[in-house]
Short mmCIF file of C-alpha atoms in Angstrom, two decimals:
data_model
loop_
_atom_site.label_atom_id
_atom_site.label_comp_id
_atom_site.label_asym_id
_atom_site.label_seq_id
_atom_site.Cartn_x
_atom_site.Cartn_y
_atom_site.Cartn_z
CA MET A 1 -69.01 53.83 108.03
CA ARG A 2 -66.04 55.10 109.93
CA SER A 3 -63.60 53.34 107.61
CA TYR A 4 -65.41 54.73 104.55
CA LEU A 5 -64.97 58.24 105.89
CA SER A 6 -61.31 57.76 106.77
CA ASP A 7 -60.65 56.31 103.29
CA ARG A 8 -61.96 59.45 101.71
CA MET A 9 -59.91 61.56 104.10
CA GLY A 10 -56.81 59.55 103.22
CA ALA A 11 -57.37 60.01 99.51
CA ALA A 12 -57.89 63.72 99.94
CA LEU A 13 -54.76 64.08 102.06
CA LEU A 14 -52.60 62.15 99.60
CA MET A 15 -53.89 63.87 96.49
CA ALA A 16 -54.05 67.39 97.88
CA PRO A 17 -50.37 68.44 97.74
CA LEU A 18 -49.92 67.87 94.00
CA LEU A 19 -53.33 69.28 93.11
CA LEU A 20 -52.70 72.33 95.27
CA PHE A 21 -49.24 72.82 93.75
CA LEU A 22 -50.57 72.66 90.19
CA VAL A 23 -53.49 74.97 90.92
CA LEU A 24 -51.19 77.58 92.47
CA ALA A 25 -48.23 77.19 90.11
CA TYR A 26 -50.02 76.43 86.85
CA ALA A 27 -53.77 76.94 86.67
CA TRP A 28 -53.87 80.26 88.50
CA PRO A 29 -51.00 81.80 86.50
CA PHE A 30 -52.58 80.60 83.26
CA LEU A 31 -55.67 82.57 84.17
CA GLY A 32 -53.29 85.48 84.68
CA VAL A 33 -52.02 85.05 81.13
CA VAL A 34 -55.62 85.02 79.89
CA LYS A 35 -56.15 88.24 81.81
CA TRP A 36 -53.08 89.81 80.16
CA SER A 37 -54.53 89.01 76.76
CA PHE A 38 -57.58 91.13 77.55
CA THR A 39 -55.97 93.96 79.52
CA LEU A 40 -52.54 94.74 78.04
CA PRO A 41 -51.75 97.30 76.81
CA THR A 42 -55.35 98.58 77.00
CA PRO A 43 -58.43 96.70 78.23
CA GLY A 44 -60.55 95.20 75.50
CA LEU A 45 -60.41 92.75 72.64
CA GLY A 46 -57.71 94.71 70.82
CA GLN A 47 -55.15 91.87 70.92
CA TYR A 48 -57.56 89.35 69.42
CA GLU A 49 -58.47 91.86 66.74
CA ALA A 50 -54.76 92.20 65.96
CA LEU A 51 -54.53 88.43 65.54
CA LEU A 52 -57.11 88.63 62.80
CA THR A 53 -55.72 91.70 61.05
CA ASP A 54 -51.95 91.90 61.66
CA ASP A 55 -50.12 90.70 58.52
CA LEU A 56 -47.02 89.56 60.41
CA VAL A 57 -49.00 87.45 62.89
CA GLN A 58 -51.05 85.96 60.06
CA SER A 59 -48.02 85.03 57.99
CA VAL A 60 -46.40 83.39 61.05
CA PHE A 61 -49.59 81.39 61.70
CA ILE A 62 -49.72 80.22 58.09
CA ARG A 63 -46.01 79.35 58.05
CA THR A 64 -46.41 77.38 61.29
CA LEU A 65 -49.32 75.37 59.87
CA ARG A 66 -47.43 74.73 56.65
CA ILE A 67 -44.23 73.59 58.39
CA ALA A 68 -46.22 71.47 60.85
CA ALA A 69 -48.04 69.76 57.98
CA ILE A 70 -44.85 68.98 56.04
CA VAL A 71 -43.03 67.79 59.18
CA THR A 72 -45.99 65.57 60.09
CA ILE A 73 -46.10 63.83 56.71
CA VAL A 74 -42.35 63.29 56.51
CA SER A 75 -41.96 62.17 60.15
CA VAL A 76 -44.83 59.68 60.07
CA CYS A 77 -43.59 58.09 56.82
CA ALA A 78 -40.02 57.85 58.09
CA ALA A 79 -41.16 56.57 61.48
CA TYR A 80 -43.35 53.97 59.79
CA ALA A 81 -40.39 52.58 57.87
CA ILE A 82 -38.15 52.23 60.90
CA THR A 83 -40.95 51.00 63.18
CA VAL A 84 -41.70 48.09 60.83
CA VAL A 85 -38.12 46.93 61.32
CA TRP A 86 -38.16 47.65 65.08
CA VAL A 87 -41.31 45.58 65.64
CA ARG A 88 -41.02 42.89 62.98
CA GLY A 89 -37.33 42.58 62.07
CA THR A 90 -34.89 39.84 63.06
CA PRO A 91 -33.47 40.25 66.60
CA ALA A 92 -30.33 41.94 65.25
CA GLN A 93 -32.34 44.35 63.07
CA ARG A 94 -34.61 45.14 66.00
CA LEU A 95 -31.65 45.96 68.23
CA ILE A 96 -30.13 48.34 65.67
CA ALA A 97 -33.48 50.02 65.02
CA GLU A 98 -34.08 50.42 68.76
CA PHE A 99 -30.65 52.03 69.19
CA CYS A 100 -31.30 54.47 66.34
CA ILE A 101 -34.70 55.45 67.78
CA LEU A 102 -33.88 55.66 71.49
CA VAL A 103 -30.46 57.33 71.43
CA PRO A 104 -31.65 60.48 69.60
CA PHE A 105 -34.82 60.42 71.72
CA TRP A 106 -32.81 60.78 74.96
CA ILE A 107 -30.42 63.43 73.65
CA SER A 108 -31.34 67.02 74.37
CA VAL A 109 -33.03 69.16 71.76
CA LEU A 110 -30.12 71.62 71.89
CA THR A 111 -27.48 69.00 71.14
CA ARG A 112 -29.55 67.75 68.23
CA ALA A 113 -30.11 71.23 66.82
CA PHE A 114 -26.40 71.89 67.18
CA GLY A 115 -25.61 68.68 65.29
CA TRP A 116 -27.72 69.91 62.40
CA VAL A 117 -25.96 73.29 62.42
CA ALA A 118 -22.65 71.39 62.23
CA LEU A 119 -23.95 69.41 59.25
CA LEU A 120 -25.86 72.06 57.32
CA SER A 121 -24.07 75.37 57.84
CA ASN A 122 -21.97 76.98 55.10
CA ARG A 123 -18.78 75.53 56.52
CA GLY A 124 -20.50 72.38 57.78
CA LEU A 125 -19.92 68.78 56.80
CA ILE A 126 -22.33 68.57 53.88
CA ASN A 127 -21.18 71.76 52.16
CA THR A 128 -17.51 70.96 52.81
CA TRP A 129 -17.88 67.51 51.24
CA LEU A 130 -19.92 68.65 48.28
CA GLN A 131 -17.33 71.34 47.54
CA ALA A 132 -14.44 68.92 48.02
CA ILE A 133 -15.79 66.55 45.39
CA GLY A 134 -16.47 69.52 43.11
CA PHE A 135 -20.22 69.01 43.01
CA ILE A 136 -20.94 72.63 43.94
CA SER A 137 -18.79 75.74 43.89
CA GLU A 138 -20.76 77.91 46.34
CA PRO A 139 -22.10 76.54 49.65
CA LEU A 140 -25.82 75.70 49.52
CA ALA A 141 -28.14 77.55 51.91
CA LEU A 142 -29.29 74.59 53.99
CA VAL A 143 -29.82 76.25 57.35
CA ARG A 144 -31.19 79.52 58.72
CA ASN A 145 -34.19 78.98 56.47
CA GLU A 146 -37.33 76.88 56.33
CA PHE A 147 -35.46 73.85 54.98
CA GLY A 148 -33.23 73.72 58.07
CA VAL A 149 -36.26 74.07 60.37
CA ILE A 150 -38.08 71.20 58.65
CA VAL A 151 -35.03 68.92 58.78
CA GLY A 152 -34.38 69.63 62.47
CA MET A 153 -38.02 69.26 63.54
CA THR A 154 -38.47 66.04 61.56
CA HIS A 155 -35.38 64.63 63.26
CA PHE A 156 -36.70 65.60 66.68
CA LEU A 157 -40.20 64.22 66.14
CA ILE A 158 -39.55 60.85 64.43
CA PRO A 159 -39.07 59.00 67.78
CA PHE A 160 -42.35 60.48 69.07
CA ALA A 161 -44.07 59.26 65.91
CA VAL A 162 -42.64 55.77 66.44
CA PHE A 163 -44.34 54.89 69.74
CA PRO A 164 -48.02 54.96 68.62
CA LEU A 165 -47.08 53.15 65.41
CA ALA A 166 -45.16 50.49 67.32
CA SER A 167 -48.09 49.88 69.64
CA ALA A 168 -50.45 49.48 66.65
CA MET A 169 -48.06 47.14 64.84
CA ARG A 170 -47.47 44.98 67.92
CA SER A 171 -51.14 44.32 68.44
CA LEU A 172 -51.60 43.25 64.82
CA ASP A 173 -52.40 39.55 64.33
CA ASP A 174 -49.72 37.80 62.27
CA ARG A 175 -52.14 35.17 61.02
CA VAL A 176 -54.02 37.75 58.98
CA LEU A 177 -50.84 38.69 57.14
CA LEU A 178 -49.89 35.07 56.60
CA ALA A 179 -53.40 34.35 55.32
CA ALA A 180 -53.08 37.16 52.76
CA ARG A 181 -49.73 35.81 51.61
CA GLY A 182 -51.04 32.26 51.58
CA LEU A 183 -53.95 33.30 49.36
CA GLY A 184 -51.43 34.52 46.79
CA SER A 185 -51.17 38.24 47.55
CA SER A 186 -47.75 39.76 46.75
CA ARG A 187 -45.56 41.32 49.48
CA MET A 188 -46.37 44.84 48.28
CA ARG A 189 -50.05 44.16 48.02
CA THR A 190 -50.20 42.57 51.50
CA PHE A 191 -48.42 45.61 52.89
CA TRP A 192 -50.68 48.21 51.26
CA THR A 193 -54.03 46.47 51.50
CA VAL A 194 -53.68 44.62 54.81
CA PHE A 195 -50.79 45.85 56.96
CA VAL A 196 -51.21 49.63 56.52
CA PRO A 197 -55.01 49.74 56.93
CA MET A 198 -54.77 47.62 60.07
CA THR A 199 -52.37 50.09 61.70
CA ARG A 200 -54.61 53.08 60.95
CA SER A 201 -55.16 54.01 64.61
CA GLY A 202 -51.39 54.18 65.06
CA ILE A 203 -51.01 56.39 62.00
CA ILE A 204 -53.71 58.78 63.19
CA GLY A 205 -52.27 58.94 66.72
CA SER A 206 -48.77 59.42 65.46
CA ALA A 207 -49.75 62.17 63.01
CA MET A 208 -51.74 64.03 65.66
CA ILE A 209 -48.92 63.90 68.21
CA VAL A 210 -46.36 65.16 65.70
CA PHE A 211 -48.68 67.89 64.42
CA VAL A 212 -49.57 69.14 67.92
CA PHE A 213 -45.89 69.12 68.97
CA SER A 214 -44.88 70.99 65.81
CA LEU A 215 -47.33 73.79 66.51
CA GLY A 216 -45.75 74.74 69.83
CA PHE A 217 -42.16 73.97 68.92
CA PHE A 218 -39.68 76.58 69.96
CA VAL A 219 -36.02 75.66 70.23
CA THR A 220 -35.32 73.95 66.89
CA PRO A 221 -37.05 76.59 64.72
CA ALA A 222 -35.35 79.39 66.64
CA ILE A 223 -31.88 77.93 66.12
CA LEU A 224 -32.18 76.37 62.66
CA GLY A 225 -34.46 79.11 61.32
CA GLY A 226 -32.00 81.80 62.41
CA GLY A 227 -34.74 84.41 62.88
CA ARG A 228 -35.79 84.18 59.23
CA SER A 229 -38.38 81.50 59.54
CA VAL A 230 -40.21 82.50 62.72
CA MET A 231 -42.91 80.14 64.03
CA ILE A 232 -45.70 80.87 66.53
CA ALA A 233 -43.73 79.90 69.63
CA GLU A 234 -40.79 82.11 68.71
CA LEU A 235 -43.19 84.94 67.94
CA ILE A 236 -44.55 84.67 71.50
CA TYR A 237 -40.99 84.78 72.86
CA LEU A 238 -40.13 87.84 70.75
CA ARG A 239 -43.35 89.64 71.79
CA ILE A 240 -42.56 89.10 75.46
CA PHE A 241 -38.84 89.85 75.51
CA GLN A 242 -38.01 92.04 72.56
CA SER A 243 -40.97 94.33 72.15
CA PRO A 244 -42.56 93.99 75.58
CA ASP A 245 -45.91 93.37 73.93
CA TRP A 246 -47.19 90.98 76.59
CA GLY A 247 -50.83 91.31 75.58
CA LEU A 248 -50.27 90.00 72.06
CA GLY A 249 -47.97 87.21 73.28
CA ALA A 250 -50.66 86.19 75.78
CA ALA A 251 -53.42 86.32 73.16
CA ILE A 252 -51.43 84.11 70.78
CA SER A 253 -50.87 81.64 73.64
CA VAL A 254 -54.58 81.50 74.44
CA VAL A 255 -55.45 80.84 70.79
CA LEU A 256 -52.74 78.18 70.58
CA VAL A 257 -54.11 76.36 73.65
CA LEU A 258 -57.66 76.45 72.27
CA PHE A 259 -56.46 75.15 68.90
CA VAL A 260 -54.46 72.31 70.45
CA GLY A 261 -57.39 71.51 72.77
CA VAL A 262 -59.72 71.07 69.80
CA LEU A 263 -57.16 68.85 68.03
CA MET A 264 -56.74 66.68 71.15
CA ALA A 265 -60.51 66.34 71.50
CA VAL A 266 -60.68 65.13 67.88
CA LEU A 267 -57.76 62.77 68.47
CA PHE A 268 -59.39 61.11 71.47
CA ARG A 269 -62.58 60.50 69.51
CA TYR A 270 -60.64 58.20 67.20
CA VAL A 271 -57.81 56.83 69.35
CA LYS A 272 -57.86 55.60 72.95
CA PRO A 273 -55.10 57.18 75.06
CA ARG A 274 -53.87 53.67 75.93
CA GLN A 275 -52.98 53.00 72.30
CA LEU A 276 -50.52 55.87 72.27
CA ILE A 277 -47.99 54.38 74.68
CA MET B 1 -42.14 36.35 67.70
CA PRO B 2 -43.56 37.81 64.51
CA THR B 3 -43.36 35.49 61.54
CA TYR B 4 -44.07 38.25 59.04
CA ARG B 5 -40.69 39.92 58.41
CA PRO B 6 -39.94 43.21 56.63
CA GLY B 7 -38.79 42.75 53.03
CA PRO B 8 -35.71 44.23 51.32
CA VAL B 9 -37.45 47.46 50.27
CA SER B 10 -38.52 48.21 53.87
CA LEU B 11 -35.03 47.42 55.12
CA VAL B 12 -33.39 49.86 52.70
CA ILE B 13 -35.80 52.69 53.57
CA ALA B 14 -35.44 51.97 57.30
CA ALA B 15 -31.65 52.05 56.97
CA LEU B 16 -31.86 55.50 55.37
CA VAL B 17 -34.07 56.72 58.23
CA ALA B 18 -31.65 55.23 60.76
CA LEU B 19 -28.77 57.06 59.07
CA PHE B 20 -30.77 60.30 59.16
CA LEU B 21 -31.42 59.80 62.90
CA LEU B 22 -27.74 59.23 63.74
CA MET B 23 -26.20 61.79 61.36
CA PRO B 24 -26.36 64.94 63.51
CA LEU B 25 -25.03 63.01 66.51
CA LEU B 26 -22.02 61.78 64.55
CA ALA B 27 -21.43 65.17 62.95
CA VAL B 28 -20.49 66.82 66.24
CA ILE B 29 -17.49 64.52 66.75
CA PRO B 30 -15.23 65.99 64.01
CA VAL B 31 -16.38 69.53 64.84
CA SER B 32 -15.40 69.06 68.49
CA LEU B 33 -11.85 68.18 67.42
CA THR B 34 -11.26 71.18 65.19
CA PRO B 35 -8.29 73.40 66.12
CA SER B 36 -10.15 76.42 64.75
CA ARG B 37 -11.83 78.96 67.05
CA MET B 38 -14.86 78.88 64.81
CA LEU B 39 -17.31 76.17 63.95
CA ALA B 40 -15.54 74.27 61.18
CA MET B 41 -14.34 70.88 60.04
CA PRO B 42 -10.79 70.01 61.10
CA SER B 43 -8.54 70.22 58.07
CA GLY B 44 -5.57 68.01 58.82
CA GLU B 45 -4.65 68.25 62.48
CA LEU B 46 -6.92 67.61 65.44
CA SER B 47 -7.02 69.43 68.76
CA LEU B 48 -8.58 68.99 72.18
CA ARG B 49 -8.71 72.74 72.88
CA HIS B 50 -12.50 72.83 73.00
CA TYR B 51 -12.57 70.07 75.59
CA ARG B 52 -10.00 72.01 77.62
CA ALA B 53 -12.13 75.14 77.32
CA LEU B 54 -14.99 73.30 79.02
CA ILE B 55 -12.85 72.53 82.07
CA GLU B 56 -11.09 75.86 82.23
CA ASP B 57 -14.03 78.18 81.70
CA PRO B 58 -15.82 78.55 85.06
CA ARG B 59 -19.07 79.46 83.31
CA TRP B 60 -19.47 75.91 82.02
CA ILE B 61 -18.63 74.33 85.39
CA ASP B 62 -20.96 76.72 87.26
CA SER B 63 -23.85 76.04 84.92
CA ILE B 64 -23.32 72.26 85.15
CA LEU B 65 -23.33 72.42 88.97
CA LEU B 66 -26.44 74.61 88.94
CA SER B 67 -28.24 72.25 86.55
CA ILE B 68 -27.38 69.27 88.77
CA ARG B 69 -28.65 71.07 91.88
CA ILE B 70 -31.89 72.16 90.18
CA GLY B 71 -32.34 68.68 88.69
CA ILE B 72 -31.96 66.89 92.03
CA VAL B 73 -34.26 69.20 94.00
CA SER B 74 -36.99 69.39 91.36
CA SER B 75 -36.81 65.65 90.71
CA ALA B 76 -37.16 64.85 94.43
CA PHE B 77 -40.01 67.33 94.81
CA SER B 78 -41.98 66.19 91.78
CA THR B 79 -41.44 62.48 92.52
CA VAL B 80 -42.75 62.84 96.08
CA LEU B 81 -45.80 64.82 94.93
CA ALA B 82 -46.46 62.36 92.10
CA LEU B 83 -46.07 59.37 94.41
CA CYS B 84 -48.51 60.70 97.03
CA PHE B 85 -51.03 61.61 94.34
CA SER B 86 -50.75 58.24 92.59
CA LEU B 87 -51.10 56.33 95.87
CA GLY B 88 -54.22 58.35 96.66
CA VAL B 89 -55.70 57.57 93.26
CA TRP B 90 -54.80 53.89 93.37
CA MET B 91 -55.75 53.08 96.97
CA PHE B 92 -59.01 54.98 97.19
CA GLN B 93 -60.14 55.28 93.56
CA PRO B 94 -62.03 58.49 94.27
CA ARG B 95 -64.78 59.83 92.06
CA PHE B 96 -63.63 62.08 89.19
CA THR B 97 -60.33 60.15 89.00
CA ALA B 98 -60.11 60.63 85.23
CA ALA B 99 -60.62 64.37 85.52
CA LEU B 100 -58.06 64.73 88.32
CA VAL B 101 -55.41 62.72 86.44
CA GLY B 102 -56.21 64.71 83.30
CA PHE B 103 -55.63 67.93 85.20
CA VAL B 104 -52.27 66.68 86.49
CA LEU B 105 -51.19 65.74 82.95
CA LEU B 106 -51.96 69.20 81.52
CA PRO B 107 -48.38 70.55 81.56
CA MET B 108 -47.37 67.57 79.41
CA VAL B 109 -50.03 68.26 76.78
CA VAL B 110 -50.13 72.06 76.63
CA PRO B 111 -47.56 73.47 74.14
CA PRO B 112 -44.36 74.16 76.08
CA VAL B 113 -44.28 77.79 75.02
CA VAL B 114 -47.68 78.35 76.67
CA SER B 115 -46.42 76.70 79.86
CA ALA B 116 -43.38 78.96 79.58
CA ILE B 117 -45.40 82.18 79.43
CA THR B 118 -47.61 80.86 82.26
CA LEU B 119 -44.61 80.18 84.49
CA TYR B 120 -43.13 83.53 83.50
CA PHE B 121 -46.34 85.14 84.75
CA LEU B 122 -46.12 83.13 87.99
CA LEU B 123 -42.50 83.92 88.77
CA THR B 124 -42.65 87.60 87.90
CA SER B 125 -45.70 87.92 90.17
CA VAL B 126 -43.99 86.05 93.00
CA SER B 127 -40.82 88.13 92.61
CA GLY B 128 -42.60 91.06 94.24
CA MET B 129 -43.30 89.03 97.38
CA SER B 130 -40.11 87.04 97.79
CA SER B 131 -36.64 87.41 96.37
CA PHE B 132 -35.92 83.65 96.70
CA PHE B 133 -38.64 82.07 94.61
CA GLY B 134 -39.18 84.56 91.85
CA TYR B 135 -37.92 85.29 88.35
CA ASP B 136 -34.27 84.42 87.64
CA THR B 137 -33.68 82.52 90.92
CA TRP B 138 -32.68 78.88 91.21
CA LEU B 139 -35.67 78.02 93.39
CA GLY B 140 -37.90 79.64 90.79
CA VAL B 141 -36.42 77.33 88.18
CA VAL B 142 -36.97 74.37 90.54
CA MET B 143 -40.63 75.31 90.88
CA ALA B 144 -41.06 75.67 87.10
CA HIS B 145 -39.24 72.45 86.30
CA SER B 146 -41.33 70.59 88.88
CA VAL B 147 -44.50 71.71 87.13
CA MET B 148 -43.12 70.41 83.85
CA THR B 149 -41.81 67.06 85.14
CA VAL B 150 -44.60 66.09 87.56
CA PRO B 151 -46.94 64.75 84.82
CA PHE B 152 -44.23 62.39 83.53
CA ALA B 153 -43.46 61.13 87.05
CA THR B 154 -47.18 60.61 87.70
CA VAL B 155 -47.67 58.63 84.48
CA LEU B 156 -44.74 56.33 85.27
CA ILE B 157 -45.85 55.66 88.85
CA LEU B 158 -49.48 55.11 87.82
CA VAL B 159 -48.31 52.62 85.18
CA SER B 160 -46.27 50.63 87.70
CA LEU B 161 -49.17 50.70 90.19
CA SER B 162 -51.49 49.33 87.49
CA GLN B 163 -49.20 46.30 87.20
CA PHE B 164 -49.24 45.62 90.97
CA ASP B 165 -51.69 42.99 92.21
CA ARG B 166 -54.38 44.78 94.18
CA ARG B 167 -55.23 41.63 96.15
CA ILE B 168 -51.93 41.82 98.05
CA ASP B 169 -52.88 45.27 99.29
CA LEU B 170 -56.40 44.08 100.12
CA ALA B 171 -54.93 41.21 102.16
CA ALA B 172 -52.82 43.65 104.17
CA ARG B 173 -55.86 45.83 104.68
CA GLY B 174 -57.93 42.84 105.79
CA LEU B 175 -55.23 41.95 108.31
CA GLY B 176 -55.58 45.40 109.83
CA ALA B 177 -52.70 47.36 108.30
CA THR B 178 -53.13 51.12 108.43
CA VAL B 179 -53.02 53.28 105.32
CA TRP B 180 -49.48 54.35 106.20
CA GLU B 181 -48.31 50.73 106.65
CA ARG B 182 -49.96 49.65 103.39
CA ALA B 183 -48.32 52.49 101.49
CA THR B 184 -44.82 52.22 102.91
CA ARG B 185 -44.47 48.50 103.58
CA ILE B 186 -46.64 46.84 100.94
CA ILE B 187 -47.09 49.09 97.92
CA MET B 188 -43.93 51.19 97.70
CA PRO B 189 -41.46 48.28 97.90
CA ASN B 190 -43.35 46.64 95.03
CA ILE B 191 -43.24 49.66 92.75
CA LYS B 192 -39.77 50.89 93.67
CA PHE B 193 -38.50 50.38 90.12
CA GLY B 194 -41.23 52.73 88.87
CA ILE B 195 -40.43 55.30 91.55
CA VAL B 196 -36.72 55.26 90.72
CA THR B 197 -37.49 55.54 87.00
CA ALA B 198 -39.81 58.50 87.69
CA ALA B 199 -37.11 60.27 89.69
CA LEU B 200 -34.51 59.60 87.01
CA LEU B 201 -36.72 60.78 84.17
CA SER B 202 -37.63 63.93 86.13
CA PHE B 203 -33.95 64.65 86.65
CA VAL B 204 -33.12 64.16 82.97
CA LEU B 205 -36.07 66.31 81.85
CA SER B 206 -35.02 69.09 84.21
CA TRP B 207 -31.35 68.74 83.22
CA GLU B 208 -32.13 69.37 79.57
CA GLU B 209 -35.12 71.71 79.91
CA ILE B 210 -34.69 74.88 77.83
CA GLY B 211 -38.09 76.07 76.51
CA VAL B 212 -39.38 77.17 79.91
CA THR B 213 -36.00 78.04 81.43
CA LEU B 214 -35.40 80.61 78.70
CA PHE B 215 -38.49 82.54 79.78
CA ILE B 216 -37.77 82.56 83.52
CA THR B 217 -34.04 83.28 83.80
CA SER B 218 -31.84 86.13 82.64
CA VAL B 219 -28.45 86.58 84.30
CA ASN B 220 -28.35 84.80 87.66
CA ALA B 221 -29.75 81.32 87.12
CA ILE B 222 -27.83 80.19 84.04
CA THR B 223 -28.43 76.46 83.64
CA LEU B 224 -26.36 74.37 81.23
CA PRO B 225 -28.97 74.36 78.43
CA ARG B 226 -29.36 78.10 78.91
CA LEU B 227 -25.61 78.59 78.46
CA MET B 228 -25.63 76.32 75.40
CA TRP B 229 -28.50 78.34 73.97
CA MET B 230 -26.55 81.56 74.43
CA GLY B 231 -23.56 79.97 72.69
CA LEU B 232 -25.74 78.80 69.82
CA ARG B 233 -27.66 82.01 69.33
CA ASP B 234 -24.84 84.53 69.20
CA ASN B 235 -21.56 83.24 67.84
CA ILE B 236 -21.46 79.49 67.53
CA ASP B 237 -18.92 78.21 70.04
CA PRO B 238 -17.22 74.87 69.21
CA ALA B 239 -17.01 74.17 72.97
CA ILE B 240 -20.67 73.18 72.54
CA ALA B 241 -19.53 70.45 70.15
CA ALA B 242 -17.16 69.08 72.80
CA LEU B 243 -19.91 69.23 75.40
CA SER B 244 -22.35 67.55 73.00
CA VAL B 245 -19.94 64.69 72.40
CA ILE B 246 -19.62 64.13 76.16
CA LEU B 247 -23.41 64.25 76.64
CA ILE B 248 -23.96 61.80 73.76
CA ILE B 249 -21.41 59.36 75.20
CA ILE B 250 -23.07 59.52 78.64
CA THR B 251 -26.51 58.95 77.07
CA VAL B 252 -25.32 55.93 75.09
CA LEU B 253 -23.66 54.45 78.20
CA VAL B 254 -26.74 54.97 80.37
CA LEU B 255 -29.00 53.42 77.70
CA ALA B 256 -26.62 50.45 77.35
CA VAL B 257 -26.64 49.85 81.13
CA ARG B 258 -30.42 50.23 81.21
CA SER B 259 -30.98 47.71 78.41
CA VAL B 260 -28.68 45.22 80.11
CA MET B 261 -30.45 45.66 83.47
CA ALA B 262 -34.01 45.62 82.17
CA ARG B 263 -34.51 42.14 80.71
CA PRO B 264 -35.72 42.26 77.11
CA ARG B 265 -39.43 42.86 77.41
CA GLY B 266 -39.61 44.38 73.95
CA GLY B 267 -39.85 47.99 72.96
CA HIS B 268 -40.36 50.95 75.21
#
């Protein structure tokens, strides 16, 4: 009995510091943000009413959903292609694929956004080359618009889309694929009717991760959108720092958390967390 | 080894994706060598002036030193907290384990901008009580970065604990080892690779953190990403290209060393 009690004491003592830290530094201040959303600038539901009626807020919400949807489709397809090679290629192909996935993954979001500015801006690589070969006479507007945001976000999120797909593809039984081929199915047909359906959990997990990340994405849209293609996260930043409208920023945050929470709940109904790593 | 290999069509598409992934990293190299003061391609001659600017401008050096200091302190803090928590979970398997771990992982799942406004609320409230921990102080940034990195450290340590054979710990316990002895002499030496990885990842995450840092600093605590952000937002400074090239080279080297050290176990 004594040892049972001291075990529980030990657990409590070991777990307490982190739990206490997160309650004080995260949970409690989040409740403060919730309070802001109901009290600033005047007490009441005014900020939530604004979310439903304000044209600017609405258009930013719709743009965010649209960009997130496009980025999700493009990233998952691109990630699928490179993951197939990473998991099932020859050793040399696997090494190259791994390099191309992991190096960008470890490089900071700012460096990557800057790289895209260097490529896409008016005097950047792509416009310089296209003009040099006489393909265009005026630089194309590739950045500081929605196109630039989608390119930058897709680039950032492909590695995140890879991991759930890789885990689904690794656990797939080769013999099933060989059986399909052996029974006379073509490469294409084996891929579309056997391989893809069997990695469905990976596709769902990957799409949900990319979509959820896209919703709260801040740095890439702010730099590559150049203030013209504002997404929810940047709107929160602008409300807090440029038009000290803390109540609205807080209300948008609360709605964003609820929205993401619902999406995660749906995700975990279909995919076990273990399959995502 | 898989016997079912990707065909030529998959290889071509994958190669295009690989090119897309590497393109922005390669693009910064020519830009960093431009003699122009503006962001532009070098036309003809090359110059190292933007690399020199990094060394000569004290703002860059100061922000690098500050980022290193914040990274080390927040990484140590979050690794220790994560280690204690994970040991508690693993050794005693308390009730509500799933809920407690879920709570610890929240900062990893919640959109970063919401964490940012939350930590902004925290630090502006604390500012009134103490001038050391609050908004725009380096200890404030340490506190915020620790919140953001602690879930990652916890996941890594829990994963390495799950691969450790529980019977070894039970044997030590049966032979009369105290909780302290089991933790420090049996368990920790066996998961030291996981602990080191957790500390390293926490440092890297803090070193490149910008989403939250932007909300909680203004003029005093200018970390390296914060300075890069300022250079990117206003007038694009080619010194950032030089810095990016250096950061990319370091990343590639570290990954190369890591893949040589960690025997090929496949993937992640």
